[in-house]
């Protein structure tokens, strides 16, 4: 998959207090959550991947070592998620087609949908996002002309405010990873089970394609 001209912004600046702190460093099958998310996003074919950090700059930087992404520090991250969005958008290259907003606590986010989301966003003239059983999910794709609106966000309110009364396209999917964010121990356990299930399925599919296992 390739997304020439498009950039990705992973929001990873919060303290994760509802989780008890250090949420993005919690392990998913032995690997920090933020690295799992970033691994998926950096494989998505974006021109650039930015990770917005705040509370745990050094620790998250260490967790992302070796991945093709760049850290952006949101010095005012305590003002809420809007500060992280503004920091990420302000760091985008001038020539970008637009940006996808990802959440650091969604390691199963369906990156494979991004090419179609970019097409839908351009067709709508503003933005596009996945939808699962009528519920809006992530990532959210914004065309370049929409980015100034993200710079006007304030407080602990996310990109949803920028989408009100705007031309928004939806991509319906049955991929629950578009909704599965991790806020507590229960959702972490659910995400890890889903991760392991997908990893097992991918391994089986690979073995079948190599002829190591018979086709079902």
Short mmCIF file of C-alpha atoms in Angstrom, two decimals:
data_model
loop_
_atom_site.label_atom_id
_atom_site.label_comp_id
_atom_site.label_asym_id
_atom_site.label_seq_id
_atom_site.Cartn_x
_atom_site.Cartn_y
_atom_site.Cartn_z
CA UNK A 1 0.00 0.00 0.00
CA UNK A 2 1.27 3.47 -0.85
CA UNK A 3 -0.21 6.85 0.06
CA UNK A 4 1.99 9.41 -1.72
CA UNK A 5 1.56 12.91 -0.36
CA UNK A 6 -0.34 11.79 2.75
CA UNK A 7 0.98 11.96 6.31
CA UNK A 8 -0.02 10.21 9.51
CA UNK A 9 -0.19 11.78 12.97
CA UNK A 10 -0.28 9.42 15.96
CA UNK A 11 -1.54 11.12 19.12
CA UNK A 12 0.49 9.80 22.05
CA UNK A 13 0.91 12.73 24.43
CA UNK A 14 -1.55 11.91 27.21
CA UNK A 15 -0.73 10.58 30.65
CA UNK A 16 -3.33 7.77 30.50
CA UNK A 17 -4.59 8.54 33.99
CA UNK A 18 -7.84 6.61 33.59
CA UNK A 19 -5.66 3.59 32.89
CA UNK A 20 -3.55 4.30 35.96
CA UNK A 21 -0.67 5.94 34.08
CA UNK A 22 1.79 4.76 31.46
CA UNK A 23 -0.96 3.32 29.27
CA UNK A 24 0.90 3.59 25.97
CA UNK A 25 3.80 1.61 27.38
CA UNK A 26 1.59 -1.29 28.52
CA UNK A 27 2.52 -4.48 26.64
CA UNK A 28 0.49 -6.07 23.86
CA UNK A 29 1.93 -9.56 23.52
CA UNK A 30 5.17 -8.36 25.10
CA UNK A 31 5.58 -5.18 23.01
CA UNK A 32 4.63 -1.65 24.17
CA UNK A 33 1.20 -0.61 22.94
CA UNK A 34 2.49 2.53 21.23
CA UNK A 35 5.04 0.49 19.28
CA UNK A 36 2.32 -1.90 18.10
CA UNK A 37 0.28 1.08 16.86
CA UNK A 38 3.28 2.73 15.25
CA UNK A 39 4.37 -0.50 13.56
CA UNK A 40 0.98 -0.75 11.89
CA UNK A 41 0.97 2.91 10.82
CA UNK A 42 4.54 2.99 9.53
CA UNK A 43 3.72 0.02 7.30
CA UNK A 44 0.87 1.99 5.74
CA UNK A 45 2.81 3.73 2.98
CA UNK A 46 2.57 7.30 4.30
CA UNK A 47 5.09 9.91 3.22
CA UNK A 48 5.71 10.75 6.86
CA UNK A 49 4.58 9.46 10.25
CA UNK A 50 4.61 11.87 13.19
CA UNK A 51 4.13 10.73 16.79
CA UNK A 52 3.01 13.51 19.13
CA UNK A 53 4.39 13.01 22.64
CA UNK A 54 4.03 14.85 25.91
CA UNK A 55 4.03 13.09 29.28
CA UNK A 56 6.51 10.30 28.52
CA UNK A 57 8.78 11.73 25.84
CA UNK A 58 11.88 9.65 26.58
CA UNK A 59 10.08 6.39 27.33
CA UNK A 60 7.92 6.56 24.22
CA UNK A 61 10.95 7.54 22.17
CA UNK A 62 12.75 4.46 23.46
CA UNK A 63 9.72 2.28 22.69
CA UNK A 64 9.71 3.50 19.08
CA UNK A 65 13.44 3.06 18.46
CA UNK A 66 14.20 1.87 14.95
CA UNK A 67 10.79 2.69 13.46
CA UNK A 68 10.47 5.14 10.57
CA UNK A 69 8.66 7.87 12.45
CA UNK A 70 9.44 11.26 13.97
CA UNK A 71 8.60 12.55 17.43
CA UNK A 72 6.83 15.89 17.86
CA UNK A 73 6.67 17.24 21.40
CA UNK A 74 3.46 18.96 22.47
CA UNK A 75 4.73 21.15 25.30
CA UNK A 76 1.15 22.16 26.18
CA UNK A 77 -0.20 18.59 26.11
CA UNK A 78 -1.87 19.05 29.51
CA UNK A 79 -4.41 21.35 27.85
CA UNK A 80 -5.99 18.26 26.32
CA UNK A 81 -6.06 16.30 23.10
CA UNK A 82 -6.53 19.44 21.00
CA UNK A 83 -2.99 20.52 21.94
CA UNK A 84 -1.64 17.25 20.55
CA UNK A 85 -3.61 17.66 17.34
CA UNK A 86 -2.37 21.21 16.87
CA UNK A 87 1.25 20.17 17.46
CA UNK A 88 0.98 17.37 14.93
CA UNK A 89 -0.76 19.42 12.26
CA UNK A 90 1.70 22.30 12.71
CA UNK A 91 4.57 19.90 11.98
CA UNK A 92 3.17 18.57 8.70
CA UNK A 93 5.09 19.37 5.52
CA UNK A 94 3.57 22.20 3.49
CA UNK A 95 3.16 20.04 0.40
CA UNK A 96 1.15 17.24 2.04
CA UNK A 97 -2.17 16.17 0.53
CA UNK A 98 -3.63 15.90 4.02
CA UNK A 99 -3.34 13.93 7.24
CA UNK A 100 -4.69 10.88 9.00
CA UNK A 101 -5.20 11.17 12.75
CA UNK A 102 -4.49 7.98 14.70
CA UNK A 103 -4.78 7.35 18.44
CA UNK A 104 -1.80 5.77 20.15
CA UNK A 105 -4.03 3.47 22.20
CA UNK A 106 -5.58 1.76 19.16
CA UNK A 107 -3.02 -0.90 18.12
CA UNK A 108 -5.55 -2.77 15.95
CA UNK A 109 -6.55 0.26 13.89
CA UNK A 110 -7.38 -0.80 10.29
CA UNK A 111 -4.55 0.87 8.37
CA UNK A 112 -5.48 -1.15 5.28
CA UNK A 113 -8.54 1.09 4.84
CA UNK A 114 -6.48 4.27 4.46
CA UNK A 115 -6.23 4.32 0.66
CA UNK A 116 -10.01 4.19 0.34
CA UNK A 117 -10.43 6.73 3.14
CA UNK A 118 -8.11 9.13 1.31
CA UNK A 119 -10.18 8.73 -1.85
CA UNK A 120 -13.42 9.33 0.01
CA UNK A 121 -12.02 12.36 1.85
CA UNK A 122 -10.94 13.95 -1.40
CA UNK A 123 -14.33 13.24 -2.94
CA UNK A 124 -16.14 14.79 0.04
CA UNK A 125 -13.77 17.75 0.05
CA UNK A 126 -13.15 17.57 3.78
CA UNK A 127 -12.77 14.28 5.70
CA UNK A 128 -13.54 10.57 5.91
CA UNK A 129 -13.53 7.95 8.62
CA UNK A 130 -14.48 4.28 9.13
CA UNK A 131 -17.84 3.28 10.59
CA UNK A 132 -18.64 0.00 12.34
CA UNK A 133 -22.31 -0.86 12.97
CA UNK A 134 -23.19 2.81 12.74
CA UNK A 135 -20.43 3.91 15.13
CA UNK A 136 -17.71 6.29 13.86
CA UNK A 137 -14.18 4.94 14.18
CA UNK A 138 -10.54 5.69 13.46
CA UNK A 139 -8.38 6.78 11.76
CA UNK A 140 -9.86 10.05 10.53
CA UNK A 141 -8.58 11.39 7.23
CA UNK A 142 -8.54 15.15 6.57
CA UNK A 143 -7.73 16.80 3.26
CA UNK A 144 -5.26 19.67 3.32
CA UNK A 145 -7.91 22.42 3.17
CA UNK A 146 -9.44 21.05 6.40
CA UNK A 147 -6.23 21.25 8.43
CA UNK A 148 -6.61 24.93 9.46
CA UNK A 149 -9.81 23.95 11.27
CA UNK A 150 -7.83 21.46 13.36
CA UNK A 151 -5.49 24.25 14.40
CA UNK A 152 -8.49 26.06 15.91
CA UNK A 153 -9.42 23.23 18.29
CA UNK A 154 -9.13 23.89 22.01
CA UNK A 155 -9.47 22.09 25.32
CA UNK A 156 -9.82 18.35 25.77
CA UNK A 157 -11.91 17.93 22.65
CA UNK A 158 -10.75 16.00 19.66
CA UNK A 159 -11.21 16.20 15.93
CA UNK A 160 -14.92 15.45 16.27
CA UNK A 161 -15.49 19.15 16.83
CA UNK A 162 -13.97 19.94 13.44
CA UNK A 163 -16.30 17.43 11.78
CA UNK A 164 -19.56 19.01 12.94
CA UNK A 165 -21.65 20.26 10.03
CA UNK A 166 -18.88 19.35 7.58
CA UNK A 167 -18.77 17.18 4.47
CA UNK A 168 -17.81 13.88 6.06
CA UNK A 169 -17.69 10.58 4.21
CA UNK A 170 -17.96 7.21 5.98
CA UNK A 171 -16.41 3.91 5.01
CA UNK A 172 -18.47 1.07 6.47
CA UNK A 173 -16.41 -1.86 7.72
CA UNK A 174 -16.76 -4.85 10.03
CA UNK A 175 -13.21 -4.36 11.37
CA UNK A 176 -13.67 -3.81 15.11
CA UNK A 177 -10.12 -2.44 15.35
CA UNK A 178 -11.56 0.86 14.15
CA UNK A 179 -13.35 1.16 17.52
CA UNK A 180 -11.12 -0.68 19.97
CA UNK A 181 -9.31 1.89 22.06
CA UNK A 182 -7.70 0.93 25.36
CA UNK A 183 -8.75 2.79 28.49
CA UNK A 184 -8.54 0.19 31.25
CA UNK A 185 -7.31 -3.29 32.12
CA UNK A 186 -10.39 -4.94 30.62
CA UNK A 187 -9.98 -3.28 27.22
CA UNK A 188 -6.25 -4.05 27.31
CA UNK A 189 -7.04 -7.74 27.82
CA UNK A 190 -9.59 -7.61 25.00
CA UNK A 191 -7.06 -5.97 22.68
CA UNK A 192 -4.41 -8.54 23.51
CA UNK A 193 -6.80 -11.41 22.77
CA UNK A 194 -7.74 -9.81 19.47
CA UNK A 195 -4.08 -9.20 18.65
CA UNK A 196 -3.14 -12.81 19.34
CA UNK A 197 -6.10 -14.05 17.32
CA UNK A 198 -5.12 -11.95 14.31
CA UNK A 199 -1.45 -12.92 14.63
CA UNK A 200 -2.41 -16.61 14.69
CA UNK A 201 -4.66 -16.14 11.66
CA UNK A 202 -1.92 -14.29 9.75
CA UNK A 203 0.59 -17.04 10.54
CA UNK A 204 -1.83 -19.71 9.34
CA UNK A 205 -2.58 -17.78 6.12
CA UNK A 206 1.14 -17.40 5.47
CA UNK A 207 1.72 -21.12 5.99
CA UNK A 208 -1.11 -21.96 3.59
CA UNK A 209 0.27 -19.60 0.94
CA UNK A 210 3.70 -21.25 1.24
CA UNK A 211 2.14 -24.71 0.96
CA UNK A 212 3.21 -25.65 4.48
CA UNK A 213 -0.45 -26.19 5.42
CA UNK A 214 -3.30 -27.49 3.27
CA UNK A 215 -6.05 -25.09 2.22
CA UNK A 216 -9.15 -25.44 4.42
#
